[in-house]
Coordinates of C-alpha atoms and ligand atoms in Angstrom, one line a residue:
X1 CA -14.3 -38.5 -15.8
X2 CA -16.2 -39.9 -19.2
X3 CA -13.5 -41.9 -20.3
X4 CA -13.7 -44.1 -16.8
X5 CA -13.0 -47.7 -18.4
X6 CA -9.4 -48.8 -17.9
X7 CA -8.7 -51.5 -20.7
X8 CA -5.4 -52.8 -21.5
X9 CA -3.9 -49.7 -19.7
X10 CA -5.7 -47.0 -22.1
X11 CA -8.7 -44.9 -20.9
X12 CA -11.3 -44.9 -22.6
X13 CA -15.1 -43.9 -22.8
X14 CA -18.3 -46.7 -22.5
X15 CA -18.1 -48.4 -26.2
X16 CA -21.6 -46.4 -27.1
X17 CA -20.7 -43.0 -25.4
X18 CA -23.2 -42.9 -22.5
X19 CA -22.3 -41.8 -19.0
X20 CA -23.6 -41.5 -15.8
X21 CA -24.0 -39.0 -13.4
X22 CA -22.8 -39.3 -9.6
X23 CA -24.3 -37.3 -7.3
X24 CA -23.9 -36.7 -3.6
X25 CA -26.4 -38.5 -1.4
X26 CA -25.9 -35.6 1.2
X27 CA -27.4 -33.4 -1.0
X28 CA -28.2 -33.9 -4.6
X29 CA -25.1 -32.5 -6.0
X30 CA -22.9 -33.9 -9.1
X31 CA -20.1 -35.2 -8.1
X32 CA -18.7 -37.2 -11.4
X33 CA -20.3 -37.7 -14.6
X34 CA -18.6 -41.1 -15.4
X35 CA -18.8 -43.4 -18.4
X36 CA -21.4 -46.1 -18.3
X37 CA -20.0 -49.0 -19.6
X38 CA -22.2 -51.8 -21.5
X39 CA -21.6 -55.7 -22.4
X40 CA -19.2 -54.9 -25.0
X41 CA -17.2 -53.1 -22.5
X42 CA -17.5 -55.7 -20.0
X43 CA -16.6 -58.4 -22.8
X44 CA -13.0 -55.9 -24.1
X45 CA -12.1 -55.9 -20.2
X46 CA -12.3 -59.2 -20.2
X47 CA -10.9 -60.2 -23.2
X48 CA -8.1 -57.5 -22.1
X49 CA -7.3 -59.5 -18.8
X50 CA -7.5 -62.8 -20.6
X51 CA -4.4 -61.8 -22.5
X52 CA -2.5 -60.4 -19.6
X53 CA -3.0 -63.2 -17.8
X54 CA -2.4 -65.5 -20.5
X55 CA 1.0 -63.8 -21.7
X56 CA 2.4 -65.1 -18.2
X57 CA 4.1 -61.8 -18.0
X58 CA 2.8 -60.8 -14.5
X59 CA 2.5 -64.1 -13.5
X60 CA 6.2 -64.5 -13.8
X61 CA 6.7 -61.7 -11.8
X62 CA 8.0 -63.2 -8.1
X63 CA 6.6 -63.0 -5.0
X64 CA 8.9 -60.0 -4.2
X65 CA 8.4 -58.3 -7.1
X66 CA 4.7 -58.1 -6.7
X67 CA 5.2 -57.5 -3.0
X68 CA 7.2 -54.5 -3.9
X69 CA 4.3 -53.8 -6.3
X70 CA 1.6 -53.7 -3.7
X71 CA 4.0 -51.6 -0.8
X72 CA 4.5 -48.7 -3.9
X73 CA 0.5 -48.7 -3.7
X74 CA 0.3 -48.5 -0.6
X75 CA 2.4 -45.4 -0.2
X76 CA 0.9 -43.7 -3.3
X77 CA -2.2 -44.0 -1.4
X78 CA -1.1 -42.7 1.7
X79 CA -0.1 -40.0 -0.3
X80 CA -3.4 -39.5 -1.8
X81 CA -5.3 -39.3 1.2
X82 CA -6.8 -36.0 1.0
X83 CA -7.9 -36.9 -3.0
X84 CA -9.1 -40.2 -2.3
X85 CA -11.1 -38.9 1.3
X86 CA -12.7 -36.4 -0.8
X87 CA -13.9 -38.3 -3.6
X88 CA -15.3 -41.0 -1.1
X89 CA -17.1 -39.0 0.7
X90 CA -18.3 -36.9 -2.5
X91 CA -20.0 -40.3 -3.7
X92 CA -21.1 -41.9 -0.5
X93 CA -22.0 -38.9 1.6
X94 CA -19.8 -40.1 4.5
X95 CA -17.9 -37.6 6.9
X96 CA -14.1 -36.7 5.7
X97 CA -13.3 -38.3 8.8
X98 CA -14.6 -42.0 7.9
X99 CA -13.3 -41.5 4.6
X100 CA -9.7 -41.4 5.8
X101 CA -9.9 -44.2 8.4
X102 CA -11.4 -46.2 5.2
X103 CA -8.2 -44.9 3.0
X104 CA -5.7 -45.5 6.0
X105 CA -7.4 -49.5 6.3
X106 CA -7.0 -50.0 2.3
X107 CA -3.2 -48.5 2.6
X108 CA -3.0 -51.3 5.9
X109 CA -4.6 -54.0 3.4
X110 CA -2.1 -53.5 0.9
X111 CA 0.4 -53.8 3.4
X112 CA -1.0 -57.3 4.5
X113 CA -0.7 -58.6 1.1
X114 CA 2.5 -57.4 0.5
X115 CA 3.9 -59.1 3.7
X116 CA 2.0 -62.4 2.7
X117 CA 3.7 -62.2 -1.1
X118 CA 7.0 -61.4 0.6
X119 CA 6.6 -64.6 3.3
X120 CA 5.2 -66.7 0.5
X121 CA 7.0 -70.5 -0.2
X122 CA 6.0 -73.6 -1.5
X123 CA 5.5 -76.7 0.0
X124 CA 8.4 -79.1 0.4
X125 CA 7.2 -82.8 1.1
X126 CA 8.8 -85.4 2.2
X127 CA 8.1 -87.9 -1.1
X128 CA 9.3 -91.4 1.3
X129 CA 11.8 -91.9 -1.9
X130 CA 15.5 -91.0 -2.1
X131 CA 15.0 -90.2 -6.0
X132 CA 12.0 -88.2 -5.9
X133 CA 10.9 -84.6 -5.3
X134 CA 7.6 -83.6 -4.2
X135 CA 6.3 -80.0 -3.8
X136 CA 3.2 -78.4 -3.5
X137 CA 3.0 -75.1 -5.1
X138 CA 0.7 -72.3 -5.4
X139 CA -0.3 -70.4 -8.7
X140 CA -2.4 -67.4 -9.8
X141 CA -5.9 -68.3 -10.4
X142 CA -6.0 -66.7 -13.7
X143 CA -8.3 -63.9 -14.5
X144 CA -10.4 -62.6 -11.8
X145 CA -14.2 -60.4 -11.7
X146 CA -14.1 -58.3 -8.6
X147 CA -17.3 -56.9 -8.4
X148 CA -17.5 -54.0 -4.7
X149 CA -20.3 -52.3 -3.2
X150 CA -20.6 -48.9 -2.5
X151 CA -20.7 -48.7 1.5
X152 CA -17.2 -49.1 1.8
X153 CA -16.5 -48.3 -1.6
X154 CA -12.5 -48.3 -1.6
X155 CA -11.7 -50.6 1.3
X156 CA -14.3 -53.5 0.1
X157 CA -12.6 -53.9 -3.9
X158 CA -9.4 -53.5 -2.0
X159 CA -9.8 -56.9 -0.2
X160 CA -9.8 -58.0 -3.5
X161 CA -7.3 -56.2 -5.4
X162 CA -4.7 -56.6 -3.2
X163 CA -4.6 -60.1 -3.1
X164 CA -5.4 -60.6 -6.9
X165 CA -2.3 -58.6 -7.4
X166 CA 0.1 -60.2 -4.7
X167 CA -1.3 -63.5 -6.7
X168 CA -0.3 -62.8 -9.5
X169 CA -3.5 -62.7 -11.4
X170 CA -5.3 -60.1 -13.8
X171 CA -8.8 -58.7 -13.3
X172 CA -12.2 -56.9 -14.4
X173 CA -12.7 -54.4 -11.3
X174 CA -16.5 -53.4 -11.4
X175 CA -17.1 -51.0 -8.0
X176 CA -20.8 -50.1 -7.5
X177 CA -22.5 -47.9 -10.2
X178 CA -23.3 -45.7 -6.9
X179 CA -19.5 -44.8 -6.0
X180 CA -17.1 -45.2 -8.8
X181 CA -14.7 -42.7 -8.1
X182 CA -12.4 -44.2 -5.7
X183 CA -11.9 -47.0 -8.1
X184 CA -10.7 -44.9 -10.8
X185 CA -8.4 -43.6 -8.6
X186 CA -7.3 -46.8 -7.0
X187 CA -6.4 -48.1 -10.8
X188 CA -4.4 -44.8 -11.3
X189 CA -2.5 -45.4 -8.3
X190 CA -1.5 -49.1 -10.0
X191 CA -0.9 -47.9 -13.2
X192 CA 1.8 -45.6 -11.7
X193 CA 3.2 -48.4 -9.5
X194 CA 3.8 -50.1 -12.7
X195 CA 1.4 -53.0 -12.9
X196 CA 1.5 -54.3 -16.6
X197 CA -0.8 -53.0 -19.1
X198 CA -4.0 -55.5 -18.6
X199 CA -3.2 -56.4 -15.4
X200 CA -5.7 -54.1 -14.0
X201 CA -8.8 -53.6 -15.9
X202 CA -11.7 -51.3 -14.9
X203 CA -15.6 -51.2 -16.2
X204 CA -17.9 -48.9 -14.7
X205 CA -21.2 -49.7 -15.9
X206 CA -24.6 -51.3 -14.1
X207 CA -27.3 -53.4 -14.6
X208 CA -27.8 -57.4 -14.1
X209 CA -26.9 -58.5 -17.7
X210 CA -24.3 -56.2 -17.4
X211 CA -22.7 -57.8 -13.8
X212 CA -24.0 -61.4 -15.7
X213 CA -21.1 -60.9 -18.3
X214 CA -18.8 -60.8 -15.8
X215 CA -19.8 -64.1 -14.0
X216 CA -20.5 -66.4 -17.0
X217 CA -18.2 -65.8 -19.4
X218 CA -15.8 -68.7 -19.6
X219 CA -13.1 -66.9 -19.6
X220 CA -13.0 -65.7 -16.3
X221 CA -11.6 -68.0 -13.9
X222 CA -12.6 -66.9 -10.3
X223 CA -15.4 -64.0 -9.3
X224 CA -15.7 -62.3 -6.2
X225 CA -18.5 -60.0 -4.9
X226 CA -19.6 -58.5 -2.3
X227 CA -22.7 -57.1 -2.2
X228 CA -26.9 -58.2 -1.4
X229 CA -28.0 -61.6 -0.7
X230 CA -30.0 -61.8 -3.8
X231 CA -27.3 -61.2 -5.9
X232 CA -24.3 -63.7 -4.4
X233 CA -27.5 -66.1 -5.0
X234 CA -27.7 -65.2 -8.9
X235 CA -23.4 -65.0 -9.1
X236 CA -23.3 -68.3 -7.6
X237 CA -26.1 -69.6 -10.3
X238 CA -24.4 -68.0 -13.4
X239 CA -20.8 -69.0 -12.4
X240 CA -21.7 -72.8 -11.6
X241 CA -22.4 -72.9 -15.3
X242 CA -18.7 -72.7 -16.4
X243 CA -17.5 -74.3 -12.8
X244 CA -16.1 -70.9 -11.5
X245 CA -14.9 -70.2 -8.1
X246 CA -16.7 -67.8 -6.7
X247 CA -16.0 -65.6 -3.3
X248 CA -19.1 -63.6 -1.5
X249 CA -19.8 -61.4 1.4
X250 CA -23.1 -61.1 1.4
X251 CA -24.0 -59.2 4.6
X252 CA -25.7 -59.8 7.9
X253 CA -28.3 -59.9 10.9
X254 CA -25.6 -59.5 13.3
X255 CA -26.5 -60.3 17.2
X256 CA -25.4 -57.9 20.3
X257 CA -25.6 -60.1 23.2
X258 CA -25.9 -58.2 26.3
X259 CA -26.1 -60.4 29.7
X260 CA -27.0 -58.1 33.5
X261 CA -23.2 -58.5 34.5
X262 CA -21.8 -56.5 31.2
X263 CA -20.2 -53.0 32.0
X264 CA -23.6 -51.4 30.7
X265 CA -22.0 -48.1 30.2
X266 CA -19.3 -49.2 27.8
X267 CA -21.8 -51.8 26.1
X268 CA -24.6 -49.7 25.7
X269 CA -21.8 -46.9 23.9
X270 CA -21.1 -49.6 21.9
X271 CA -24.6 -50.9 21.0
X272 CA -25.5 -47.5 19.6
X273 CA -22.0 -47.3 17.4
X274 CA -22.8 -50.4 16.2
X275 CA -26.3 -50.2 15.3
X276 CA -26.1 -46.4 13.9
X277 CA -22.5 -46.4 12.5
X278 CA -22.4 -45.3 9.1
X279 CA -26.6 -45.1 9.5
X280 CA -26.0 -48.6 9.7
X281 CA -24.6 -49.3 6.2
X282 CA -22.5 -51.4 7.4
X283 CA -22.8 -55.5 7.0
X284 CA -21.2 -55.9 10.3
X285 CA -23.3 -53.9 12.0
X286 CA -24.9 -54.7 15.2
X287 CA -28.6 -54.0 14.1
X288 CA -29.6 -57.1 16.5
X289 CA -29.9 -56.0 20.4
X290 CA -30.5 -59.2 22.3
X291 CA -30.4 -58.0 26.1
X292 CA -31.3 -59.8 29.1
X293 CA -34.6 -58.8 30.3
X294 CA -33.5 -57.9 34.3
X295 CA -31.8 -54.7 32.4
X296 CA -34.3 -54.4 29.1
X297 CA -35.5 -51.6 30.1
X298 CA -32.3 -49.7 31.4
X299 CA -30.9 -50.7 28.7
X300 CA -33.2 -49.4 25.9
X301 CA -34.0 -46.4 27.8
X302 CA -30.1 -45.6 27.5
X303 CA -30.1 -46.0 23.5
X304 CA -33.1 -44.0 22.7
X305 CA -31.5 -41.2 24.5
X306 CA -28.2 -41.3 23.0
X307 CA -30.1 -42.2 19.8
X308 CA -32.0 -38.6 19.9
X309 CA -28.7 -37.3 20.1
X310 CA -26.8 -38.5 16.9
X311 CA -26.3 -35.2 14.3
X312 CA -26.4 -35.9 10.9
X313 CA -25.2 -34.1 8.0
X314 CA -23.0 -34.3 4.9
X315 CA -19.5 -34.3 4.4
X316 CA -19.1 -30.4 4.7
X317 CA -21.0 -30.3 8.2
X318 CA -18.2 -30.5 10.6
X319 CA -20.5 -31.1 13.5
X320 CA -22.3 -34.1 12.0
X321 CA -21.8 -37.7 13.3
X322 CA -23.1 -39.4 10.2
X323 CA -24.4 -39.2 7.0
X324 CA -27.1 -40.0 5.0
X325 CA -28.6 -43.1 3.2
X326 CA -26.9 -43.8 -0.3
X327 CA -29.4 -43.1 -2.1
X328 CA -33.5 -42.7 -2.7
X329 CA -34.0 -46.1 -3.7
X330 CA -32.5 -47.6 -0.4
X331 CA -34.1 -44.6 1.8
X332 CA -37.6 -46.0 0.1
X333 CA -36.4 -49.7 1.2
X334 CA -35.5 -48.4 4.8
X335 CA -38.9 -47.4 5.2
X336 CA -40.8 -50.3 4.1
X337 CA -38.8 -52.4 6.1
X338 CA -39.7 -50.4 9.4
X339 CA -43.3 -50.2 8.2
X340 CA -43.4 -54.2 7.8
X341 CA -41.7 -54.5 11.6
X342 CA -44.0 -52.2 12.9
X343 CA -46.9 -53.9 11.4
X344 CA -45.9 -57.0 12.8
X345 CA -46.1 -55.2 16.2
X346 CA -42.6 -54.0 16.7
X347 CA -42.6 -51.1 19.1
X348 CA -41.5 -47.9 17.4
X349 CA -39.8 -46.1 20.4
X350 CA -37.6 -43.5 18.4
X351 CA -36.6 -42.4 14.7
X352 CA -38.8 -43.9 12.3
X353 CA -39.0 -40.8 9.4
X354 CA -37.3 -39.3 7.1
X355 CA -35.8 -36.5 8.1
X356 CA -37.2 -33.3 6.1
X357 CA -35.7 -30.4 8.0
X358 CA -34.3 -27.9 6.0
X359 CA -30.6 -28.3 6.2
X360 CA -31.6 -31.9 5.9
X361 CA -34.3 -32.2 3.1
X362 CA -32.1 -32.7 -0.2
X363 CA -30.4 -35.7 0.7
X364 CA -31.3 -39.1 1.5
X365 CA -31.5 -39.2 5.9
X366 CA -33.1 -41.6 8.0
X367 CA -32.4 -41.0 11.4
X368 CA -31.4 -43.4 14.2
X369 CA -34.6 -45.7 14.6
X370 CA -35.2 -48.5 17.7
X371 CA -38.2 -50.9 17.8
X372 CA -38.7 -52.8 21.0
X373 CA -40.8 -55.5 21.0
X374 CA -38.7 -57.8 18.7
X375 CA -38.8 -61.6 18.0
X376 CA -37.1 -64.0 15.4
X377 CA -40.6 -64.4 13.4
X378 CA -40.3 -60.8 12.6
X379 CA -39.4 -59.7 9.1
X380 CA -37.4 -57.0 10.5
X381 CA -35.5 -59.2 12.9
X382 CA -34.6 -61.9 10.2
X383 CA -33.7 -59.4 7.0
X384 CA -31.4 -56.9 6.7
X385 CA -32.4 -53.2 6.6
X386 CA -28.9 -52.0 5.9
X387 CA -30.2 -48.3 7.3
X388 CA -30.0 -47.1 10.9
X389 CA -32.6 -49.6 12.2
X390 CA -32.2 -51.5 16.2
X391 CA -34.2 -54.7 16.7
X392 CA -34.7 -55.4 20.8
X393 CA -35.0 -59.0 21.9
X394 CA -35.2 -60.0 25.4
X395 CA -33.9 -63.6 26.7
X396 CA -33.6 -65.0 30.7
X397 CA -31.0 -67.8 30.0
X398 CA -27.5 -68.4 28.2
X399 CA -28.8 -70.7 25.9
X400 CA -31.8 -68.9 24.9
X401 CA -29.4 -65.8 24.1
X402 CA -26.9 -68.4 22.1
X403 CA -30.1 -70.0 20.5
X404 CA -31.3 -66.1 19.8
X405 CA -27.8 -65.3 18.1
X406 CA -27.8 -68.2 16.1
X407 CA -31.9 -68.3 14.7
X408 CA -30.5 -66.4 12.0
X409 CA -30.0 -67.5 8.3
X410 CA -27.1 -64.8 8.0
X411 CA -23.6 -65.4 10.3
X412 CA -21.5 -62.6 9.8
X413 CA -20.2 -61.0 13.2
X414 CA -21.5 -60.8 16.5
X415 CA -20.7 -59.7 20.0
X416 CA -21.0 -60.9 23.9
X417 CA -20.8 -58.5 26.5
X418 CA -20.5 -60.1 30.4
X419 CA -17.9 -60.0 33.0
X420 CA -17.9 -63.4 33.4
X421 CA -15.3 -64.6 31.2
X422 CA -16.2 -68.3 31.2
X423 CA -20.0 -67.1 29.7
X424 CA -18.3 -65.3 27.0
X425 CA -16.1 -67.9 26.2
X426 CA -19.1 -70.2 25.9
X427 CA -21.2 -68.0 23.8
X428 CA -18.1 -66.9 21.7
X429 CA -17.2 -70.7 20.8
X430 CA -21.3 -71.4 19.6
X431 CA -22.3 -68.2 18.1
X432 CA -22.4 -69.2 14.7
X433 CA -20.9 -66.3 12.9
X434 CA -17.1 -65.4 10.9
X435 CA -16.6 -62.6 13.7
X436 CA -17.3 -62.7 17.3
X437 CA -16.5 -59.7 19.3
X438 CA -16.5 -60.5 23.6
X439 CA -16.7 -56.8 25.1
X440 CA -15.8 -54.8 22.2
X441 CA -17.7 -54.2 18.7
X442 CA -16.0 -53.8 15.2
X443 CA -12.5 -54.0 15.3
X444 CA -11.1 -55.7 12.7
X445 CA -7.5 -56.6 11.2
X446 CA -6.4 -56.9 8.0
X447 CA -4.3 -60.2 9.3
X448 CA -7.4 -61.9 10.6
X449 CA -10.0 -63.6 8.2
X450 CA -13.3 -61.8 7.5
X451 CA -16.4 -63.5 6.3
X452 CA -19.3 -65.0 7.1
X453 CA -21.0 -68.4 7.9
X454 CA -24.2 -69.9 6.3
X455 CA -25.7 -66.9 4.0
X456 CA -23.4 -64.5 4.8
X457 CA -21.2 -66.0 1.8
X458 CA -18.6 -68.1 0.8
X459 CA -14.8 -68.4 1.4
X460 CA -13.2 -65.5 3.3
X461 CA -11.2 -62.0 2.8
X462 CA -8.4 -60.7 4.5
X463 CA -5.9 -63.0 6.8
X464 CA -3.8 -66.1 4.9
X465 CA -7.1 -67.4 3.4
X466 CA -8.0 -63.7 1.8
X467 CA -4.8 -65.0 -0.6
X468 CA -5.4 -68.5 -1.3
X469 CA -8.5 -67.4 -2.7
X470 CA -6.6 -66.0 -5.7
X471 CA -4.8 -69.1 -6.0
X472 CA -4.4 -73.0 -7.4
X473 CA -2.2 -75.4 -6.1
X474 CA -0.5 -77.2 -8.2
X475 CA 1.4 -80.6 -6.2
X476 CA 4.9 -81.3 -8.3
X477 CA 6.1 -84.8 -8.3
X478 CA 9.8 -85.2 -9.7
X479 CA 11.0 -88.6 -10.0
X480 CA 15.2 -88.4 -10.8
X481 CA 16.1 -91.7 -11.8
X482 CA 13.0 -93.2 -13.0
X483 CA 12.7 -97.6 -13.7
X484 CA 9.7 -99.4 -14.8
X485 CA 6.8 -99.7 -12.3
X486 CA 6.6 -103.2 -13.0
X487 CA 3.1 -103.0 -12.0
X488 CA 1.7 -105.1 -15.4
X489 CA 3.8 -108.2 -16.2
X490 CA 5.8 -107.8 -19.9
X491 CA 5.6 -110.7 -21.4
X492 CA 7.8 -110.3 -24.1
Ligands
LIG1 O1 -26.6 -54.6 -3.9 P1 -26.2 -55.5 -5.1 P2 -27.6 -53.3 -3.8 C1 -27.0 -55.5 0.9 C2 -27.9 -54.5 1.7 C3 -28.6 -53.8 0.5 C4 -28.8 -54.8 -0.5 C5 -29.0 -54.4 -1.9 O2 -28.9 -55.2 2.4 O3 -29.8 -53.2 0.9 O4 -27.6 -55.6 -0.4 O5 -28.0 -53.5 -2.3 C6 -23.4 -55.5 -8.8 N1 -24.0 -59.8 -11.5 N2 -25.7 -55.0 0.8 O6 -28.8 -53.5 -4.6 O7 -27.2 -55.5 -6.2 C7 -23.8 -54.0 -8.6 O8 -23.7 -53.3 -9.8 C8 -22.9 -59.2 -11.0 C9 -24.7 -55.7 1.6 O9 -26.8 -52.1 -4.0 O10 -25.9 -56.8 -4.5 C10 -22.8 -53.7 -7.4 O11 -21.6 -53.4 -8.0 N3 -22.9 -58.1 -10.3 C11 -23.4 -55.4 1.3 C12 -22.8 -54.9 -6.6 O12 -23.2 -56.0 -7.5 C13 -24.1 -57.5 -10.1 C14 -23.0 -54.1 0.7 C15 -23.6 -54.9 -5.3 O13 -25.0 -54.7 -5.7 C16 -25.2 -58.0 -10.6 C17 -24.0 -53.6 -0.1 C18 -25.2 -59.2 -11.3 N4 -26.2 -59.8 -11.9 C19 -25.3 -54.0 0.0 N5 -26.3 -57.2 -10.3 C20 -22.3 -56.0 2.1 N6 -22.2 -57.4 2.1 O14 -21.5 -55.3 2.8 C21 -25.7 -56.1 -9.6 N7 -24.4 -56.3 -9.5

């Protein structure tokens, strides 16, 4: 789709014409040729949503009204399902499969949103004085910069739509240059819902002084990104210049705790979901194995071989169990990382090349990779990969695993396995992370926060707190009979 940029509810193409092509990381094919919108474009979406917002016209909407809003989205994407799967998976390489859970968790976060608007009330106080009302109440921010990634295309700009909307605020949507497509549906889907005309704005475009438009101009009021470390660091920078509130998810390092009395079976299924899910695209994922050395070896033996097993393929191979890298450039990153690990003597017992088979050689694969050997100095221990890579780390004591799980400067998720319910409570309660999983690894729910601690970012998504991001408070004081404070003498 050329004319990809959504502005005051007209398509349109990039300001100078260019585009850019989208093609499948599976294997090389062109999925969309969408426009590639510049600083100009960037600056009329903004300018766009300014207006909107400004015009208090959606803002005045209630809470029901929006929450009606958001449930007609929801629907319309449960209805789109098949579309929106495809075009997912078309950009991100993905299995159909993943693609619809993703679709079916953006329909649930709409959902959540449109509960929250439907529950929402202000604050009655109780002002101490028969004459005088007091109230705290909550507003729309004003205009918002939603800037996604592409691993979860859809779902991650819909932890940020949803709640813009059920706030009552307009926005800039910018998904990753990598997978548009989703987005351009997702603002389809609200433009039939009937969101106002520059409510919902939508650049697709790339570039830092092309994201840098979007996070200094003053006329934005709130941004929120998800995305690399780097980059939170430079949003937070650019948008401290006009005092902006910003909103990141920055990823993580994310520690699997397993202590001798887990139920190895089930936690070493889950160790390999979690570090290989999504060839470990995934910020949650568990690419930290911290296992306690009485069953290292058991334990490590077990992942290698289900490791050898995991198929990968494209979207069209029904028999693969995931998909490839997103694209060169992060394949290339992949592989430095594991050289750097292995140079620092990380133990390289499976994976470790790209996969050049024939059925595999035109897309971007990396195959499930372990290195044993693994200690918190490492490079490979401390950074992210963000590609199918497990780190092992051995520890003999509770605290050492707790200290292991924390010596991290990311604190995303995490998980404990043990049957002893008081150790998991213990390393639950000091595991310095948003998420911590005690014999399980990955569930979330839309009604539950998500976000991280330290540099995994700032505020949080989802739950009650993924809407009072989008908002101000206002406190209302009403005095009805006012008299003089007296407070100064009148001498006259
Ligand atoms: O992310 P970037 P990249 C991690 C992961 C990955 C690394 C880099 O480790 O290897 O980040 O990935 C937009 N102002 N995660 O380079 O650059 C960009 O166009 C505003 C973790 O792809 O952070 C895209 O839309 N926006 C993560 C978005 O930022 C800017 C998911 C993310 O891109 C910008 C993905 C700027 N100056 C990667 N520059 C997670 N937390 O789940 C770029 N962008």
């Amino acid at each position: 789709m050329t004319s990809s940029i959504y502005i005051d509810g007209k398509w349109r193409p990039a300001i100078d014409g260019a585009t850019r092509e989208i093609r499948s990381p599976a294997d090389g094919t062109l999925v969309a040729t969408v426009s590639d919108g510049k600083i100009a474009d960037a600056l009329a979406a903004i300018s766009s949503a300014r207006t909107s917002f400004d015009s208090g016209l959606f803002s005045s909407w209630s809470w029901k009204e929006r929450s009606v809003l958001l449930t007609k989205i929801a629907l319309l994407l449960e209805r789109d399902i098949e579309i929106i799967a495809n075009l997912e998976s078309g950009d991100t390489g993905k299995r159909i499969i993943e693609s619809k859970y993703d679709v079916a968790d953006v329909s649930a976060t709409f959902r959540h949103f449109a509960k929250l608007a439907l529950d929402h009330h202000d604050r009655v106080l109780d002002s101490g004085l028969p004459n005088v009302t007091s109230k705290v109440t909550y507003e729309p921010i004003g205009v918002c910069s939603l800037i996604g990634p592409w691993n979860y295309p859809l779902l991650q700009i819909s932890w940020k739509v949803a709640p813009a909307l059920a706030a009552g605020c307009s926005f800039i949507l910018k998904p990753s240059e990598l997978t548009p497509s989703t987005a351009i549906h997702l603002i389809k889907l609200i433009e039939e819902a009937g969101a106002p005309a520059g409510v919902a704005n939508l650049v697709t475009g790339s570039g830092a002084a092309f994201g840098d438009t979007l996070t200094t101009d003053p006329r934005v009021d709130f941004v929120s990104f998800t995305g690399g470390l780097p980059t939170g660091k430079r949003i937070i920078i650019k948008a401290a210049e006009t005092v902006k509130r910003v909103a990141l998810e920055l990823g993580g390092k994310n520690p699997n705790i397993i202590f001798a009395d887990a139920d190895l079976d089930v936690a070493i299924d889950f160790a390999v979901t979690a570090a290989f899910l999504h060839s470990g695209q995934v910020c949650s994922a568990g690419t930290r194995l911290i296992v306690e050395r009485p069953i290292h070896d058991q334990v490590v033996q077990e992942i290698v071989r289900r490791a050898k097993q995991i198929r990968l393929g494209g979207p069209a191979d029904l028999t693969a169990e995931t998909g490839p890298l997103i694209s060169e450039n992060h394949l290339k990153k992949v592989e430095e990382y594991l050289a750097k690990g292995i140079s620092e003597g990380a133990k390289l017992l499976v994976g470790g090349t790209r996969c050049t088979t024939e059925k595999l050689s035109t897309g971007w694969y990396f195959p499930p990779t372990v290195l044993d050997d693994c200690n918190t100095s490492m490079y490979c221990v401390q950074e992210e990969s963000f590609g199918p890579i497990l780190t092992v780390e051995v520890f003999d004591t509770i605290d050492e695993a707790i200290k292991l799980g924390n010596d991290t400067i990311y604190g995303l998720s995490g998980a404990v396995w043990s049957r002893d319910q008081t150790k998991c409570e213990r390393v639950s309660k000091e595991l310095r992370h948003g998420t911590v999983w005690v014999n399980d690894y990955g569930p979330y729910k839309p009604q539950a926060e998500w976000g991280g601690f330290k540099a995994s970012g700032n505020g949080r998504e989802l739950g009650e707190h993924g809407l009072q991001e989008y908002l101000e408070i206002k406190h209302i004081w009403v005095n009805n009979s006012p008299t003089r404070s007296g407070w100064f003498a009148d001498k006259n």
